[in-house]
Coordinates of C-alpha atoms and ligand atoms in Angstrom, one line a residue:
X1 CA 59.7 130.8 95.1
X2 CA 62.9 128.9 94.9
X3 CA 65.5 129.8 97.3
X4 CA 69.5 129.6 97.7
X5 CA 71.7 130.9 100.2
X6 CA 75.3 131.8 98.8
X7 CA 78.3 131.7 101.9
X8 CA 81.1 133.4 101.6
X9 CA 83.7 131.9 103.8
X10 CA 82.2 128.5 103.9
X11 CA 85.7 126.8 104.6
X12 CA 86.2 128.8 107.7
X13 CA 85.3 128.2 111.3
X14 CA 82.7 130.3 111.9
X15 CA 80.4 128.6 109.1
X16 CA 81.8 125.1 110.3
X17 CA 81.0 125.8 114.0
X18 CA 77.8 127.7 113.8
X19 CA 76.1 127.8 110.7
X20 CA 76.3 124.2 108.9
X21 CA 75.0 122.2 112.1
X22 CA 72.3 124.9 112.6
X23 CA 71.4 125.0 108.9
X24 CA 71.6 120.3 108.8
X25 CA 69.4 120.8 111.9
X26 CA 66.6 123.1 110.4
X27 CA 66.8 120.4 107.3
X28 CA 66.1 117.8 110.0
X29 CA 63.0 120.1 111.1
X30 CA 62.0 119.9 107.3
X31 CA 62.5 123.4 107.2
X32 CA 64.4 123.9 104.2
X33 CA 62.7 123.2 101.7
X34 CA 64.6 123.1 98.1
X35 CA 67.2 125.5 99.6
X36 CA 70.4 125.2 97.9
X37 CA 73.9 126.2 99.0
X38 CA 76.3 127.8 97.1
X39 CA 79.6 127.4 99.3
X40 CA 82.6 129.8 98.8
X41 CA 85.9 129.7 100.1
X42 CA 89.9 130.5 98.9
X43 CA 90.8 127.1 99.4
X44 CA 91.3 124.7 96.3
X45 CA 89.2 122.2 98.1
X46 CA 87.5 119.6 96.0
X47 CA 83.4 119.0 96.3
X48 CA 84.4 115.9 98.0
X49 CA 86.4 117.4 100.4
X50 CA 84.3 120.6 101.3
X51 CA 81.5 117.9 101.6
X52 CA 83.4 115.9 103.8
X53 CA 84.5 118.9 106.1
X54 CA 80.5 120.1 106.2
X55 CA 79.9 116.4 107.4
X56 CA 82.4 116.4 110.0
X57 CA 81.0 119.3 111.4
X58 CA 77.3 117.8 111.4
X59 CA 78.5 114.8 113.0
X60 CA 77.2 115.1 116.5
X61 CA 73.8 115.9 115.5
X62 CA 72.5 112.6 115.5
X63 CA 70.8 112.8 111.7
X64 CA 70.2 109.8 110.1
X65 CA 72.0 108.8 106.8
X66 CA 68.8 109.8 104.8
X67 CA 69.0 113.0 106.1
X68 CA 72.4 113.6 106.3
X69 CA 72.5 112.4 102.5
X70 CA 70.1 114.6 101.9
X71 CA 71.7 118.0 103.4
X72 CA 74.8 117.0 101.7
X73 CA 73.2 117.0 98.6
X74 CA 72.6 120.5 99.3
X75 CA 75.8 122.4 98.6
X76 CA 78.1 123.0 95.9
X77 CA 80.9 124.4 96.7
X78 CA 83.4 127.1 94.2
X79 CA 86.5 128.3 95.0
X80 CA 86.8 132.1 94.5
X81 CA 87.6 135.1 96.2
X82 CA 85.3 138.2 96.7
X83 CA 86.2 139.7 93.2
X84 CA 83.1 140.7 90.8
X85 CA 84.3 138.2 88.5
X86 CA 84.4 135.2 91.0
X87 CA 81.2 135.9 92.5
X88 CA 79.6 135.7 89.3
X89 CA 81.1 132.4 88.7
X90 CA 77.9 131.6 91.4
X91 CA 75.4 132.7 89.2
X92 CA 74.3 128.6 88.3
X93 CA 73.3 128.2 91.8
X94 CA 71.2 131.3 92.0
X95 CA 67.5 130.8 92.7
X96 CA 64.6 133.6 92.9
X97 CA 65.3 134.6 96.2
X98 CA 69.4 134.5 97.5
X99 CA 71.1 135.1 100.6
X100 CA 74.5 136.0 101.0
X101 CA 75.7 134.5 104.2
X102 CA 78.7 136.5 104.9
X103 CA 80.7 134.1 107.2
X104 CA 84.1 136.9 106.8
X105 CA 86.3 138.8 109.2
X106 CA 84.0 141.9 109.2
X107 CA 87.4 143.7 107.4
X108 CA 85.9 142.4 104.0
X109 CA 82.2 143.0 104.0
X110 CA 82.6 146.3 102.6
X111 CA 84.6 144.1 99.7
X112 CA 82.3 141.7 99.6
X113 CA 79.3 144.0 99.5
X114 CA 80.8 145.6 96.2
X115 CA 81.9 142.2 94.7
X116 CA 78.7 141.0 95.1
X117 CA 76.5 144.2 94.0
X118 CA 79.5 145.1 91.0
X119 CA 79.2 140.9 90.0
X120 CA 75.8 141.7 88.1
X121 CA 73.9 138.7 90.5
X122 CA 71.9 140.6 92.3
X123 CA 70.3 142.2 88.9
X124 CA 67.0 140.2 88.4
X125 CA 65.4 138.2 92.0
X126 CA 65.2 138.8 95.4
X127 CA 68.5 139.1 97.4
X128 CA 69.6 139.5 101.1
X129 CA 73.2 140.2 102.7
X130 CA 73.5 138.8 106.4
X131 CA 76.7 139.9 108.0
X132 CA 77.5 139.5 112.0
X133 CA 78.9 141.8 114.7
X134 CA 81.0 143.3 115.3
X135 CA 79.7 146.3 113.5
X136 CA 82.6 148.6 114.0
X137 CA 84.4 149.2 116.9
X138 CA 83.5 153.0 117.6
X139 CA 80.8 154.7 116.2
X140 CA 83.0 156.2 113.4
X141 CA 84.0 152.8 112.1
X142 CA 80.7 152.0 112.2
X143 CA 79.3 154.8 110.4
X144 CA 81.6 154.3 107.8
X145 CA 80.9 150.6 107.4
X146 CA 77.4 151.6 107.3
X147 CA 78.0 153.2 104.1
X148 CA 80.2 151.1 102.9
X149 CA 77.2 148.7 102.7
X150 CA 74.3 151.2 101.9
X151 CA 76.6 151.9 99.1
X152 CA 75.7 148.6 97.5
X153 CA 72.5 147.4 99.6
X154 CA 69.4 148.8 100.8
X155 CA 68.5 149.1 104.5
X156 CA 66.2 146.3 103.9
X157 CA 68.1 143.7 102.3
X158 CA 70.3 143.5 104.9
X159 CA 70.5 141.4 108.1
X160 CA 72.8 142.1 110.8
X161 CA 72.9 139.1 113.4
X162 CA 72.9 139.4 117.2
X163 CA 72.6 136.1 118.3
X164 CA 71.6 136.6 121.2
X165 CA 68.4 137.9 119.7
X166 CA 67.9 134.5 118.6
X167 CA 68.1 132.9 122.0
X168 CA 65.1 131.0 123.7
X169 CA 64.4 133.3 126.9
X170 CA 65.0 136.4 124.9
X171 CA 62.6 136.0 122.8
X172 CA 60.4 134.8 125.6
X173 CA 60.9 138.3 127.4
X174 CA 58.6 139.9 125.1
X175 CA 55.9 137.1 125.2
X176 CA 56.4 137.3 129.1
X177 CA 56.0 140.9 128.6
X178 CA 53.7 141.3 126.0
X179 CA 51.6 138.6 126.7
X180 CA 50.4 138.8 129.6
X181 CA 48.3 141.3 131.7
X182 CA 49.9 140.5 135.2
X183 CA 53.7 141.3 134.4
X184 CA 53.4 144.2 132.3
X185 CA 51.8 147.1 133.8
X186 CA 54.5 146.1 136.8
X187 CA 57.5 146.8 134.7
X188 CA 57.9 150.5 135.5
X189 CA 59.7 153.1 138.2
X190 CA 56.3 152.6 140.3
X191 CA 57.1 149.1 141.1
X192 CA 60.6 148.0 140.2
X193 CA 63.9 149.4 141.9
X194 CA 66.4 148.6 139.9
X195 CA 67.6 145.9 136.9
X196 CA 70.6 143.9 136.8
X197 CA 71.5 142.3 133.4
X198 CA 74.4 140.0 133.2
X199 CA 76.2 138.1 131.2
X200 CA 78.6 136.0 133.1
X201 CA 81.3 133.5 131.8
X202 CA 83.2 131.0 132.9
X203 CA 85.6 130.8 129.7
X204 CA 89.0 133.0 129.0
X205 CA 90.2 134.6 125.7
X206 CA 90.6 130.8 124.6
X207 CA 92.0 130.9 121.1
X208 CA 90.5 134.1 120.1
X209 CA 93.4 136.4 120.7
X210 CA 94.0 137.7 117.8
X211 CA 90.2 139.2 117.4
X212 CA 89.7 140.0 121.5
X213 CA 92.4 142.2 122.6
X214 CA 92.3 145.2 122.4
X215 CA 88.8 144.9 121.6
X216 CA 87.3 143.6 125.2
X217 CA 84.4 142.9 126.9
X218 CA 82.9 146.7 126.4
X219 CA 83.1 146.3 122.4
X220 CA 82.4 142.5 122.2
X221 CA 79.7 142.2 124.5
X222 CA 78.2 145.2 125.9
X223 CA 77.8 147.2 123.0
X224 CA 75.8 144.5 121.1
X225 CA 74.5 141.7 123.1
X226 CA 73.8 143.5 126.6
X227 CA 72.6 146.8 124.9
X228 CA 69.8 144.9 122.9
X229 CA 69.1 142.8 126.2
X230 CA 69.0 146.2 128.0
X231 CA 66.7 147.6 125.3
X232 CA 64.1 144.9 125.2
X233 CA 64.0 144.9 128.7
X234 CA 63.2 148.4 129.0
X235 CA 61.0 148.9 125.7
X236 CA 57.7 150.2 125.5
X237 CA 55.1 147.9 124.3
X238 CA 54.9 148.0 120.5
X239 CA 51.4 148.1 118.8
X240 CA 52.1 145.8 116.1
X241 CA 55.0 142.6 116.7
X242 CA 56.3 144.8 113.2
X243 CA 59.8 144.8 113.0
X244 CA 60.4 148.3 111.8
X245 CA 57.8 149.3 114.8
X246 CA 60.1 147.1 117.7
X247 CA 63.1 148.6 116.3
X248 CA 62.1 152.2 116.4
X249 CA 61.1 151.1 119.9
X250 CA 64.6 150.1 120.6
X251 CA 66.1 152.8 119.7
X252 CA 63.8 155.1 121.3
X253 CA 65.2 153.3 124.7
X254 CA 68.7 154.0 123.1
X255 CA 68.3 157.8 123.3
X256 CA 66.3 157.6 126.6
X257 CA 69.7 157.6 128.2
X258 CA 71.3 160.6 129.6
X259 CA 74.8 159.4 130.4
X260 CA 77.0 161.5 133.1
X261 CA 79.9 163.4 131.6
X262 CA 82.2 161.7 134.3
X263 CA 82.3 158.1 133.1
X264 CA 84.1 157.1 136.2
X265 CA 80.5 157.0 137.9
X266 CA 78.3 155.1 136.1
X267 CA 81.2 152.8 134.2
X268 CA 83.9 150.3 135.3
X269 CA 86.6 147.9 133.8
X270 CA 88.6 145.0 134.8
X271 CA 90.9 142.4 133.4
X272 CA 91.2 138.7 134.9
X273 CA 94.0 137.6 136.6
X274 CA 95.2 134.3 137.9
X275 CA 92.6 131.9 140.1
X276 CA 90.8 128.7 140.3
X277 CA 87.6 127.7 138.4
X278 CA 85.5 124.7 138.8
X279 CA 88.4 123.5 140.7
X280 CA 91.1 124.0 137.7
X281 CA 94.1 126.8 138.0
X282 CA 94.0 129.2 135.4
X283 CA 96.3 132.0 133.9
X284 CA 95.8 135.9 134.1
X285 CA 94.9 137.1 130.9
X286 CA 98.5 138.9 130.8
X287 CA 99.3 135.1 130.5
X288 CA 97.3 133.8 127.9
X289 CA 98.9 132.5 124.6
X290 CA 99.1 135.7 122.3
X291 CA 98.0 138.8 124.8
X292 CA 100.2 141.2 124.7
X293 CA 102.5 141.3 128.1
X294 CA 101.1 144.6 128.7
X295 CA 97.9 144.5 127.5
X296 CA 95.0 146.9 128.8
X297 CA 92.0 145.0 127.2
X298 CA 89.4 145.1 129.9
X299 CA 88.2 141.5 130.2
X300 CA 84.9 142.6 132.5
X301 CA 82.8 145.4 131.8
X302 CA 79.7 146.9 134.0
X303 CA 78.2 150.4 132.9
X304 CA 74.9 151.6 134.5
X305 CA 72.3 153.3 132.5
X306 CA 69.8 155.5 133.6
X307 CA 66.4 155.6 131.2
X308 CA 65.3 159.3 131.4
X309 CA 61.3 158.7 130.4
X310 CA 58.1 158.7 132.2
X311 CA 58.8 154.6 132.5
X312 CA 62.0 154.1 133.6
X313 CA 62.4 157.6 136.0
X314 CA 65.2 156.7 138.7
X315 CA 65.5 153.2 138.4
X316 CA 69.2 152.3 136.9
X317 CA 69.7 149.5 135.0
X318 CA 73.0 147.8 135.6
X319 CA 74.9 145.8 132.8
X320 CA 77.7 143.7 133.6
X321 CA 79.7 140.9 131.4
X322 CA 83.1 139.4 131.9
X323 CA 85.2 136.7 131.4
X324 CA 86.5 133.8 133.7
X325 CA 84.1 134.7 136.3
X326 CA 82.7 132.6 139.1
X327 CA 80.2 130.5 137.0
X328 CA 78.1 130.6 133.6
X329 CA 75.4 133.1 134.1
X330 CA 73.5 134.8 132.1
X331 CA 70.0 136.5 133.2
X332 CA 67.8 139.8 132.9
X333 CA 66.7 140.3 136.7
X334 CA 64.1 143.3 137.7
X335 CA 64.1 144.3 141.1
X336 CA 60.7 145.4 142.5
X337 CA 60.2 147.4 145.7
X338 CA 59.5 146.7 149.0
X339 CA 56.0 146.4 149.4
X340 CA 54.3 150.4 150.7
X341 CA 53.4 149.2 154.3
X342 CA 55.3 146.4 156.9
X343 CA 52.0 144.7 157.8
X344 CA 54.5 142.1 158.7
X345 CA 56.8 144.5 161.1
X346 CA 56.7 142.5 164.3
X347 CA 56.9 139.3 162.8
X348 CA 61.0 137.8 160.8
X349 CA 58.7 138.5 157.6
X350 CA 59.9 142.1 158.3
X351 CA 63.4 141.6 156.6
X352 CA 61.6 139.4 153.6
X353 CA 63.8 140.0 150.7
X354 CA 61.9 142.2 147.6
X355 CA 60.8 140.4 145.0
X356 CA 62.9 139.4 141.8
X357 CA 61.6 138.5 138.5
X358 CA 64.5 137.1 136.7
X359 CA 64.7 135.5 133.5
X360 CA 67.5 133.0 132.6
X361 CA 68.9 132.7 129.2
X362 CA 71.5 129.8 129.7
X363 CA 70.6 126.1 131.0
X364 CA 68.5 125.3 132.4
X365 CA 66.7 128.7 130.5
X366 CA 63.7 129.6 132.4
X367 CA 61.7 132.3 134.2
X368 CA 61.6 132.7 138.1
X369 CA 59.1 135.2 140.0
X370 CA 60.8 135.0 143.9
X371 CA 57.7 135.8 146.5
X372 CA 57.7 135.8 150.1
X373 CA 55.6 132.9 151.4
X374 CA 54.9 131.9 154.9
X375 CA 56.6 128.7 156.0
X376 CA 54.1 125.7 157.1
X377 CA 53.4 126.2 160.8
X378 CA 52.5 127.9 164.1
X379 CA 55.0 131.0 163.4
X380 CA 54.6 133.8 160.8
X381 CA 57.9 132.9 159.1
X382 CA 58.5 133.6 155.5
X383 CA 60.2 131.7 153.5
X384 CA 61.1 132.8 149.7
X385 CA 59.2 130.6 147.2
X386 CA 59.7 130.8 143.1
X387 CA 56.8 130.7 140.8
X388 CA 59.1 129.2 138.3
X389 CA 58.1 128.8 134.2
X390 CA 59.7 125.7 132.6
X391 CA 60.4 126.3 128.8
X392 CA 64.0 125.5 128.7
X393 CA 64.1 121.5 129.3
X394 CA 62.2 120.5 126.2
X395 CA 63.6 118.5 122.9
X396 CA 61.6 121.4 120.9
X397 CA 64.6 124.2 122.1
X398 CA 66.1 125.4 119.1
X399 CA 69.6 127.3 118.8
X400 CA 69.8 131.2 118.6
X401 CA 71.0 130.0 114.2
X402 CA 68.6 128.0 114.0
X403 CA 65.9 130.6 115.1
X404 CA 67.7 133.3 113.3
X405 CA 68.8 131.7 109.8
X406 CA 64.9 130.4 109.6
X407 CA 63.9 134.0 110.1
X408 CA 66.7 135.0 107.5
X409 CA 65.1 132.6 104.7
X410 CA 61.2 134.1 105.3
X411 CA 62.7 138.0 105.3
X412 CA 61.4 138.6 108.5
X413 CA 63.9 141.5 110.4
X414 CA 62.3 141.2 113.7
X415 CA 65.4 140.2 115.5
X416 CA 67.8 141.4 113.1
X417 CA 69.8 145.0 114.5
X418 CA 68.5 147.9 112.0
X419 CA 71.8 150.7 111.9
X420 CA 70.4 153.2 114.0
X421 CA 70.0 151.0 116.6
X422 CA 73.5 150.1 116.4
X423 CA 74.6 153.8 116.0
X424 CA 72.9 155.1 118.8
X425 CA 74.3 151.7 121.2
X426 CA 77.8 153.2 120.1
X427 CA 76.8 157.4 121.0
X428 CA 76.0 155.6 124.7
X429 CA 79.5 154.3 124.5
X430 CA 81.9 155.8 122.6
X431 CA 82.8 157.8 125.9
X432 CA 83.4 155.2 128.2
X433 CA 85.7 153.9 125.3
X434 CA 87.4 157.0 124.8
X435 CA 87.8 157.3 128.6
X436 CA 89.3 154.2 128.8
X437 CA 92.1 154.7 126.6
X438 CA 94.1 155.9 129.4
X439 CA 94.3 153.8 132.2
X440 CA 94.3 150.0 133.1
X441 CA 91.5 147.9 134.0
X442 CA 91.4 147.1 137.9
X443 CA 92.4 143.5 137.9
X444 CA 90.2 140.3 139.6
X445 CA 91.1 136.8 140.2
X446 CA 89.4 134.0 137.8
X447 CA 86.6 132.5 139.6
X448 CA 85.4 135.5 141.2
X449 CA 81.9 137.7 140.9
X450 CA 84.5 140.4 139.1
X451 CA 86.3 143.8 140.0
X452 CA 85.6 145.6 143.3
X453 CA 85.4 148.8 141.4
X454 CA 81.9 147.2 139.7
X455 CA 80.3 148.4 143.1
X456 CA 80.9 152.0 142.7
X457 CA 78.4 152.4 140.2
X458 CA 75.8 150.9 142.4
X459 CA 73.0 153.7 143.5
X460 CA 72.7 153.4 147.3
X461 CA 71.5 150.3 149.0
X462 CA 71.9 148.0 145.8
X463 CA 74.2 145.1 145.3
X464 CA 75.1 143.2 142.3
X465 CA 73.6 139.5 142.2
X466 CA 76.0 136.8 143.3
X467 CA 77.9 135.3 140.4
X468 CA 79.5 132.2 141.7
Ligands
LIG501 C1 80.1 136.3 121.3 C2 81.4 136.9 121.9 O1 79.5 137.2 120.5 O2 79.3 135.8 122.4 C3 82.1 135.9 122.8 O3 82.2 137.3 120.9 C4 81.1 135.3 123.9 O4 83.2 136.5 123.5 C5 79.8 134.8 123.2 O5 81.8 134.2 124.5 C6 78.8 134.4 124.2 O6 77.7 133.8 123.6 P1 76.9 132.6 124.2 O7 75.8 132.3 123.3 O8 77.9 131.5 124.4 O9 76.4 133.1 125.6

């Protein structure tokens, strides 16, 4: 079956940044097989020029002129907006099977959805819609966007992207999980105390302004990329790797959780203020080009959730994200408990640290188990040691698009978000949001580990993981 993939927005940056070098990449993998691009955009660019733009942004990959010439040769590119009539102006570069790339300020994927459905396209063949978070940003706007697109589109033909899905190590969690006998049966209240996901980074508002305040780090991370983290972390094992069995399995985490009333407890807010990273001053987020002066956008956002199954009884997860924090960190680290009996008591092995299994999704990406060890020598000294897996170094790591897009092309929804899963992320939240309109966000200084008030929804005796 031949295939296209039709993008709509193909002059902007998302499609320049992200999708063209992850698509020119896959070519290089000889994954594309006779996949051609229909590129759509406002601009009254010429074929040359859209070419020439697509090439600039494919520049640093290295390919080779063969290739490049041949990923090129790829795309043809119409100008037209998202009415019925321009989108079946596309209709020449339809194959059997089409996907509609939707590269747009998620404002017009409702209008897309109907241009494309109302254009007459998508009457004969195989067709697929991929759009990207966010999706909404409350449950109400979500719901409603929901049926904007069922209007047009079946649950089925549509592909809703959380990259972070599409990342190395979190795909590995479940073949760490899943996979093996020894870690698995350990992953439960029995064994582990607590779980502290985080998403840490380095990085400010940067140019993004316009799209991140009054949004924040609850809506633009937590709500997606953490929550699906959270959910794969804490998921029951599913009986076939099915994609409509994993999701149902996700969202069966999703409305395991029995949130407190009194949001103040289990969530907390901050926004960044002036500091020092890696050496370099930077602005408070007040500062930054284009924030309001007043601005409330919470810039660091923790919430803990408490899994109310057999599994998961009494151990909180924690889930924390922020920008212009102490360094780049992002990992999924279980806790496990102290071991039943101090065999060890008389002996410095007595105040041995628990164990940690913690997986890390940015570089190096790998998977540490800490254990006590005793040091070489004449004393019982321990010492920690890691048992450390080493998938993250190779020249066979793909990007989180390139994963994704090639899962896209063969239909396969595995890591794609289904819209209950994203409804019932938004029940868990909506709250906290509404909570928080009233208020401001307890401020910390770039380069730090975040707001104080992140420790007050710590159970007793836990502590967040160092950032910086
Ligand atoms: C995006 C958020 O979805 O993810 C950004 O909108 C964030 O604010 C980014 O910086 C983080 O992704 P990654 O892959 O760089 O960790």
């Amino acid at each position: 079956m031949n295939t296209s993939m039709v993008v709509f927005g193909a002059t902007g940056d998302l499609a320049h940044r992200l999708l063209y070098p992850a698509l020119a990449r896959l070519d290089g993998l000889e994954r594309l097989d006779d996949l051609m691009i229909a590129a759509t955009g406002l601009e009254k660019w010429s074929s040359d020029r859209f070419v020439g733009s697509v090439a600039e942004s494919v520049a640093g990959l290295g390919l080779g002129p063969t290739e490049q010439r041949r990923f090129l040769e790829r795309f043809t590119y119409y100008q037209g907006d998202l009415s019925p009539e321009a989108v079946a102006g596309l209709e020449p570069s339809l194959a059997d099977s089409n996907v509609y790339y939707l590269a747009l300020p998620p404002g017009l994927f409702p209008k897309a959805a109907r241009g494309i459905a109302d254009s007459g396209i998508t009457r004969t063949g195989e067709h697929r819609l991929v759009v990207e978070k966010p999706f909404g940003t409350s449950g109400e706007s979500a719901a409603l966007l929901e049926a904007e697109l069922h209007e047009f589109w079946a649950e089925e033909q549509i592909f809703r992207i959380d990259h972070f899905l599409g990342k190395e190590t979190v795909q590995n969690l479940s073949v760490l999980r899943f996979a093996n006998r020894v870690i698995e049966p350990l992953l439960c209240a029995t064994h582990v105390d607590q779980v502290q996901i985080t998403v840490a980074e380095t990085l400010g508002v940067e140019d993004r302004y316009r799209y991140y305040d009054g949004i924040g780090a609850m809506r633009d991370m937590i709500q997606n990329h953490l929550m699906q983290l959270f959910c794969l972390a804490a998921m029951d094992a599913p009986a076939a790797w099915d994609a409509e069995i994993l999701r149902d399995h996700k969202v069966e985490v999703l409305r395991s959780v029995r949130p407190d009333a009194q949001v103040a407890g289990w969530a907390a807010r901050g926004q960044y203020s002036a500091g020092v990273i890696d050496g370099v001053d930077v602005p408070s987020y007040l500062e930054e080009p284009g924030i309001e002066p007043n601005s409330t956008t919470e810039t660091f956002a923790a919430v803990r959730l408490q899994v109310d199954n057999w599994r998961w009884q009494g151990v909180p997860f924690y889930l924390r994200s922020g920008k212009r924090l102490g360094s780049k960190l992002s990992e999924i680290a279980y806790r496990f408990r102290e071991p039943p009996t101090q065999l060890f008591a008389e002996t410095s092995l007595a105040t041995a640290e628990p164990n940690w299994l913690v997986l890390r999704l940015n570089d190096p990406e790998g998977i540490d188990l800490t254990v006590q060890t005793k040091a070489p020598g004449l004393e019982m000294v321990a010492e920690p040691s890691r048992l450390h897996a080493d998938y993250g170094s190779g020249e066979e790591t793909v990007s989180a698009y390139e994963q994704l897009l090639l899962d896209i092309l063969e239909g396969d929804h595995t890591p794609f978000l289904r819209c209950d899963e994203v409804a019932a992320a938004w029940r868990l939240l909506d709250p906290v949001l509404e909570a928080w309109r009233s208020g401001r966000a307890e401020s910390y200084p770039s380069g730090s580990d975040g707001p104080t008030s992140a420790d007050s929804i710590l159970l007793d005796g836990h502590r967040w993981r160092p950032i910086g």
